[in-house]
Coordinates of C-alpha atoms and ligand atoms in Angstrom, one line a residue:
M1 CA 81.4 98.6 94.6
A2 CA 77.7 98.2 95.4
K3 CA 77.0 95.4 97.8
R4 CA 75.1 92.6 96.1
K5 CA 73.3 89.8 97.7
L6 CA 75.0 86.6 96.8
N7 CA 72.9 83.7 95.9
R8 CA 73.4 80.3 97.3
R9 CA 75.4 79.1 94.3
Q10 CA 77.8 82.1 94.5
N11 CA 78.2 81.6 98.2
W12 CA 79.1 78.0 97.7
R13 CA 81.7 78.9 95.0
I14 CA 83.3 81.4 97.3
Q15 CA 83.4 78.9 100.1
K16 CA 84.9 76.3 97.8
I17 CA 87.6 78.7 96.7
Q18 CA 88.5 79.7 100.3
D19 CA 88.6 76.0 101.3
E20 CA 90.9 75.2 98.4
R21 CA 93.1 78.1 99.3
A22 CA 93.3 77.0 102.9
E23 CA 94.1 73.5 101.8
R24 CA 96.9 74.6 99.5
A25 CA 98.4 76.7 102.4
K26 CA 98.3 73.7 104.7
R27 CA 100.0 71.5 102.1
R28 CA 102.6 74.1 101.5
E29 CA 103.3 74.5 105.2
S30 CA 103.6 70.8 105.7
R31 CA 106.0 70.5 102.7
I32 CA 108.1 73.3 104.2
Q33 CA 107.9 71.5 107.6
D34 CA 109.1 68.3 105.9
Q35 CA 112.0 70.1 104.3
L36 CA 112.9 71.7 107.6
N37 CA 112.8 68.4 109.5
T38 CA 114.9 66.4 107.0
S39 CA 118.4 67.5 106.3
E40 CA 117.4 68.9 102.9
L41 CA 118.1 72.4 103.9
G42 CA 121.4 74.1 104.7
P43 CA 122.1 76.0 107.9
E44 CA 120.4 79.3 108.7
E45 CA 121.9 82.4 107.2
E46 CA 121.0 86.1 106.6
G47 CA 119.3 87.1 103.4
L48 CA 117.8 90.2 101.6
V49 CA 114.3 90.2 100.1
I50 CA 114.7 91.3 96.5
A51 CA 111.0 90.9 95.4
H52 CA 107.9 89.1 96.6
Y53 CA 105.3 87.2 94.6
G54 CA 102.5 86.3 97.0
V55 CA 103.7 83.3 99.0
Q56 CA 107.1 83.2 97.3
L57 CA 110.0 85.5 97.6
D58 CA 113.3 86.2 95.8
I59 CA 116.1 86.1 98.3
E60 CA 119.6 87.3 97.8
R61 CA 122.6 86.1 99.7
P62 CA 124.4 89.3 100.7
S63 CA 127.8 87.8 100.1
E64 CA 126.8 87.0 96.5
P65 CA 125.2 90.1 95.1
G66 CA 122.9 89.2 92.2
S67 CA 122.2 85.7 93.4
L68 CA 118.5 84.8 93.6
Y69 CA 116.9 82.0 95.6
R70 CA 113.2 81.4 95.2
C71 CA 112.0 81.0 98.8
H72 CA 108.8 79.9 100.5
L73 CA 107.7 81.6 103.6
R74 CA 106.8 79.8 106.8
A75 CA 103.1 80.3 107.6
N76 CA 103.9 81.9 111.0
L77 CA 105.8 84.8 109.6
P78 CA 104.4 88.3 109.0
A79 CA 104.1 89.6 105.4
L80 CA 107.6 90.4 104.2
V81 CA 108.4 93.2 101.8
T82 CA 111.2 94.1 99.4
G83 CA 114.2 95.3 101.4
D84 CA 113.5 93.1 104.4
R85 CA 116.4 91.4 106.0
I86 CA 115.6 87.8 106.9
I87 CA 117.0 84.5 108.1
W88 CA 116.6 81.7 105.6
R89 CA 117.8 78.2 104.9
P90 CA 119.0 77.3 101.4
G91 CA 117.7 74.2 99.7
K92 CA 118.5 72.4 96.5
D93 CA 118.2 74.0 93.1
D94 CA 118.3 77.7 94.2
I95 CA 115.3 77.4 96.4
G96 CA 114.9 77.8 100.1
V97 CA 112.8 78.6 103.1
V98 CA 112.6 81.8 105.0
V99 CA 112.4 81.1 108.7
A100 CA 112.5 84.6 110.4
Q101 CA 112.3 88.3 109.8
L102 CA 114.9 90.7 111.2
P103 CA 113.8 94.0 112.6
R104 CA 113.1 96.8 110.1
E105 CA 114.9 100.1 110.4
S106 CA 112.3 101.9 108.3
E107 CA 109.1 101.1 106.4
L108 CA 107.5 102.6 103.4
C109 CA 103.7 102.1 103.4
R110 CA 100.9 102.9 101.0
P111 CA 97.2 102.0 100.8
D112 CA 96.3 98.7 99.1
N113 CA 93.3 98.3 96.8
H114 CA 91.0 98.2 99.8
G115 CA 92.4 101.4 101.3
R116 CA 94.3 99.6 104.1
I117 CA 97.8 101.1 104.8
K118 CA 100.4 98.4 104.2
P119 CA 104.2 98.3 104.1
V120 CA 105.6 97.9 100.6
A121 CA 109.3 98.3 101.2
A122 CA 111.7 98.2 104.2
N123 CA 115.1 99.5 105.3
I124 CA 115.1 102.6 103.0
D125 CA 117.7 105.3 103.8
Y126 CA 116.8 108.0 101.2
I127 CA 113.6 109.1 99.5
V128 CA 115.0 110.9 96.4
L129 CA 112.3 113.4 95.4
V130 CA 112.8 114.2 91.7
V131 CA 111.6 117.5 90.4
A132 CA 112.2 119.3 87.1
P133 CA 111.7 122.6 85.4
V134 CA 109.1 120.8 83.3
P135 CA 106.6 119.7 84.5
T136 CA 106.8 122.7 86.8
A137 CA 108.1 121.9 90.3
H138 CA 105.4 123.4 92.6
A139 CA 106.6 124.1 96.2
N140 CA 103.3 122.7 97.5
L141 CA 103.8 119.3 95.9
I142 CA 107.4 119.2 97.1
D143 CA 106.3 120.0 100.6
R144 CA 103.7 117.2 100.4
Y145 CA 106.3 114.6 99.6
L146 CA 108.7 116.0 102.2
V147 CA 105.9 115.8 104.9
A148 CA 105.3 112.2 104.0
A149 CA 109.0 111.3 104.2
E150 CA 109.4 113.1 107.5
A151 CA 106.4 111.3 108.9
I152 CA 108.2 108.0 108.5
N153 CA 111.6 109.3 109.4
I154 CA 113.3 108.6 106.1
E155 CA 115.7 111.3 104.9
P156 CA 114.3 113.0 101.8
V157 CA 116.8 114.3 99.2
L158 CA 115.7 116.8 96.6
L159 CA 116.9 116.2 93.1
L160 CA 116.3 118.8 90.4
N161 CA 116.6 117.0 87.1
K162 CA 116.6 118.3 83.5
T163 CA 118.9 121.2 84.4
D164 CA 119.4 121.6 80.6
L165 CA 115.9 123.1 80.5
I166 CA 116.8 125.9 82.9
N167 CA 116.5 129.3 81.1
D168 CA 116.0 132.9 81.7
S169 CA 112.3 132.5 82.3
N170 CA 112.5 129.9 85.1
R171 CA 116.0 130.3 86.5
D172 CA 115.2 132.7 89.4
R173 CA 112.2 130.8 90.5
L174 CA 114.1 127.4 90.6
L175 CA 117.2 128.9 92.3
E176 CA 115.0 130.4 95.0
L177 CA 113.1 127.1 95.4
M178 CA 116.3 125.1 95.8
A179 CA 117.7 127.7 98.3
T180 CA 114.6 127.4 100.4
Y181 CA 115.1 123.6 100.9
R182 CA 118.8 123.9 101.3
D183 CA 118.3 126.4 104.1
L184 CA 115.9 124.0 105.8
G185 CA 118.8 121.5 105.9
Y186 CA 117.7 119.2 103.0
Q187 CA 120.3 117.9 100.6
V188 CA 119.6 119.3 97.2
L189 CA 121.2 117.9 94.0
T190 CA 121.0 118.8 90.4
A191 CA 121.1 116.6 87.4
S192 CA 120.4 116.2 83.7
T193 CA 120.2 112.8 82.2
K194 CA 120.3 114.5 78.8
A195 CA 123.4 116.7 79.4
E196 CA 124.9 114.0 81.7
H197 CA 125.3 116.5 84.4
G198 CA 125.4 115.7 88.1
L199 CA 125.3 111.9 87.8
D200 CA 128.6 111.3 89.6
T201 CA 127.4 113.2 92.6
I202 CA 124.2 111.2 92.7
K203 CA 126.1 107.9 92.4
K204 CA 128.3 109.0 95.3
L205 CA 125.3 109.9 97.5
L206 CA 123.5 106.6 96.7
K207 CA 126.5 104.4 97.3
G208 CA 126.1 102.3 100.5
H209 CA 122.5 103.2 100.9
T210 CA 119.0 102.0 99.9
S211 CA 116.9 104.6 98.1
V212 CA 113.6 105.0 96.3
F213 CA 112.9 107.6 93.6
V214 CA 109.6 109.4 93.9
G215 CA 108.0 112.4 92.1
Q216 CA 105.5 113.5 89.6
S217 CA 105.2 111.7 86.3
G218 CA 107.4 113.2 83.6
V219 CA 110.2 114.5 85.8
G220 CA 112.6 111.9 84.5
K221 CA 112.6 109.1 87.1
S222 CA 112.8 106.3 84.5
S223 CA 115.5 108.1 82.6
L224 CA 117.5 108.5 85.8
V225 CA 117.0 104.8 86.7
N226 CA 118.1 103.8 83.2
V227 CA 121.4 105.8 83.4
L228 CA 122.1 104.7 86.9
L229 CA 121.3 101.1 86.3
P230 CA 122.6 100.3 82.9
G231 CA 121.0 97.2 81.4
I232 CA 118.0 97.4 83.6
Q233 CA 115.8 99.0 81.0
A234 CA 114.1 95.8 80.2
K235 CA 113.4 95.0 83.8
V236 CA 111.9 98.5 84.6
G237 CA 109.7 98.1 81.5
E238 CA 108.7 94.6 82.6
L239 CA 107.7 95.8 86.0
S240 CA 105.1 98.2 84.8
E241 CA 104.0 95.9 82.0
Q242 CA 103.3 93.1 84.5
T243 CA 101.4 95.6 86.6
G244 CA 99.3 96.5 83.5
K245 CA 98.4 92.8 83.0
G246 CA 97.5 92.5 86.7
M247 CA 100.2 89.9 87.4
H248 CA 101.4 92.2 90.2
T249 CA 99.6 94.7 92.2
T250 CA 100.8 98.3 91.7
T251 CA 102.7 97.9 95.0
A252 CA 105.0 95.1 93.8
A253 CA 108.5 96.3 94.3
R254 CA 111.9 95.1 93.3
L255 CA 115.4 95.8 94.6
F256 CA 118.2 96.6 92.2
H257 CA 121.9 97.2 92.9
F258 CA 123.7 100.2 91.4
P259 CA 127.1 99.2 89.8
E260 CA 128.8 101.8 92.0
G261 CA 127.2 100.5 95.2
G262 CA 123.9 101.1 96.9
S263 CA 120.5 99.9 96.0
L264 CA 117.3 101.1 94.5
I265 CA 113.9 99.8 95.4
D266 CA 111.5 100.6 92.6
S267 CA 107.8 100.0 91.6
P268 CA 105.1 102.2 90.0
G269 CA 103.4 102.3 93.4
I270 CA 106.4 103.5 95.3
R271 CA 107.0 106.3 92.8
E272 CA 103.6 107.8 93.9
F273 CA 104.6 107.5 97.5
G274 CA 103.1 110.2 99.8
L275 CA 100.2 111.4 97.7
W276 CA 97.5 110.0 99.8
H277 CA 95.7 110.8 103.0
M278 CA 97.7 111.7 106.1
E279 CA 96.9 112.8 109.6
S280 CA 97.0 116.5 110.5
E281 CA 99.6 115.8 113.1
D282 CA 101.9 114.3 110.4
V283 CA 101.4 117.4 108.3
I284 CA 102.5 119.9 111.0
N285 CA 105.4 117.8 112.2
G286 CA 106.5 117.3 108.6
F287 CA 107.4 121.0 108.3
R288 CA 110.7 120.5 110.1
E289 CA 111.3 124.2 110.9
F290 CA 107.9 124.4 112.7
R291 CA 108.8 121.8 115.2
E292 CA 110.7 124.0 117.6
F293 CA 107.7 126.3 118.0
L294 CA 105.1 123.5 118.5
G295 CA 103.8 123.4 122.1
Y296 CA 104.5 127.1 122.8
C297 CA 101.1 128.6 121.7
R298 CA 99.0 130.2 124.4
F299 CA 96.1 127.8 123.6
R300 CA 96.7 124.1 123.6
D301 CA 94.3 123.6 120.8
C302 CA 95.7 126.5 118.7
N303 CA 95.0 126.2 115.0
H304 CA 97.8 128.7 114.2
E305 CA 95.4 130.8 112.2
Q306 CA 94.8 134.0 114.0
E307 CA 94.9 133.1 117.7
P308 CA 96.6 135.5 120.1
G309 CA 99.9 134.2 121.5
C310 CA 100.4 131.7 118.6
A311 CA 104.1 130.7 118.6
L312 CA 104.0 129.8 114.9
L313 CA 102.5 133.1 113.8
Q314 CA 105.1 134.9 115.8
A315 CA 107.9 132.9 114.2
L316 CA 106.3 133.8 110.8
E317 CA 106.3 137.5 111.8
E318 CA 109.9 137.3 112.9
G319 CA 110.9 135.7 109.6
K320 CA 111.9 132.3 111.2
I321 CA 109.2 130.6 109.1
E322 CA 108.7 131.5 105.4
Q323 CA 105.3 132.7 104.4
K324 CA 105.2 130.3 101.5
R325 CA 105.9 127.3 103.8
M326 CA 103.1 128.5 106.0
D327 CA 100.8 128.8 103.0
S328 CA 101.9 125.3 101.9
Y329 CA 101.1 123.9 105.3
R330 CA 97.6 125.4 105.3
Q331 CA 97.0 124.2 101.8
I332 CA 98.0 120.6 102.6
L333 CA 96.0 120.6 105.8
N334 CA 93.1 121.9 103.8
S335 CA 93.5 119.2 101.2
I336 CA 93.1 116.5 103.8
G337 CA 90.0 118.1 105.1
E338 CA 91.2 119.0 108.6
L339 CA 91.0 122.8 108.5
Ligands
GDP401 P1 109.2 109.7 84.7 O1 107.7 109.8 84.3 O2 109.4 110.5 85.9 O3 109.7 108.3 84.8 O4 109.9 110.5 83.5 P2 110.7 109.9 82.2 O5 112.0 109.3 82.6 O6 109.7 109.0 81.5 O7 110.9 111.2 81.4 C1 109.9 112.1 80.9 C2 110.4 112.9 79.8 O8 111.5 113.7 80.2 C3 111.0 112.0 78.6 O9 110.6 112.5 77.4 C4 112.5 112.1 78.8 O10 113.2 112.0 77.6 C5 112.6 113.6 79.3 N1 113.8 113.7 80.2 C6 114.3 112.9 81.1 N2 115.4 113.5 81.7 C7 115.7 114.6 81.0 C8 116.7 115.6 81.1 O11 117.7 115.6 81.9 N3 116.6 116.7 80.2 C9 115.6 116.8 79.4 N4 115.5 117.9 78.6 N5 114.6 115.9 79.3 C10 114.6 114.8 80.0
ZN402 ZN1 99.5 128.4 117.3

């Protein structure tokens, strides 16, 4: 947006809005302080952040899955996100106050509207990358998601959906694609929400873990969510609808429990995870089979293009690295403007 010079009246209005906001925050904090000082609140206990709405959070009591307590946040706490484990004190009428944040095991981040990288979900075990015969599963896009998952140390799982669309014209290509990732040590699952194939295996994997579903539009993420979370349809719809109306930012995320166990954190923003800028170091480290060769090139600043004594090029020649993964690495690096 072009910078405009604000006139005095506009400046005054902005100042007024900021003052009012600060005043509201002060009043809120003093109300919370009053509650904490009187015996209105119960003892401290652990909780799970199910969703957040600005200064308010929905907290679940882990011993009571499905319970929801609308909680305020003490002003001295960092921004909490869906999936965070916290310490809170319950109050009357299903409300409460969050008093502390517990350490995060993992963090999923994405740029906000101003391009600042911010966490949007925490404590995720699996990034389930959904691909399909249609729209075509391109290795390069798969690699891009894998690199992003590797960079934050969350295990990616590849899920080929719509297996009912596998036919003579795409079978060989898809089998080869899946074999490549299996050989690299990734878990690869297959499913069809239409033919109800593979769903039990997915349920078993997700049980006891917190996952997110990511992938290109049209691969069947919503369909999968709907079969794995019966009755949630409305809520999923609601989520994107609210985003459309601007009630939530695209990063608003919510945690759902699968009936068989395990949780899903979902939001339109999370589904696009990984498709933004990353550093060149993240890119090379995200190709997991490259790692054992890194640091062995003759030149410390080797670009692994045509330099003599390049350990990566030698691995390529010896068949320890696949040509298409090398191509993919170069393409991703290129796309972030580092080559
Ligand atoms: P999303 O954009 O990833 O959430 O994808 P959707 O769940 O909206 O699905 C996109 C399209 O694929 C819809 O028309 C679905 O009916 C269709 N679809 C989803 N799963 C399957 C499947 O297993 N087989 C087939 N043939 N189509 C599917
Ligand atoms: Zn090299």
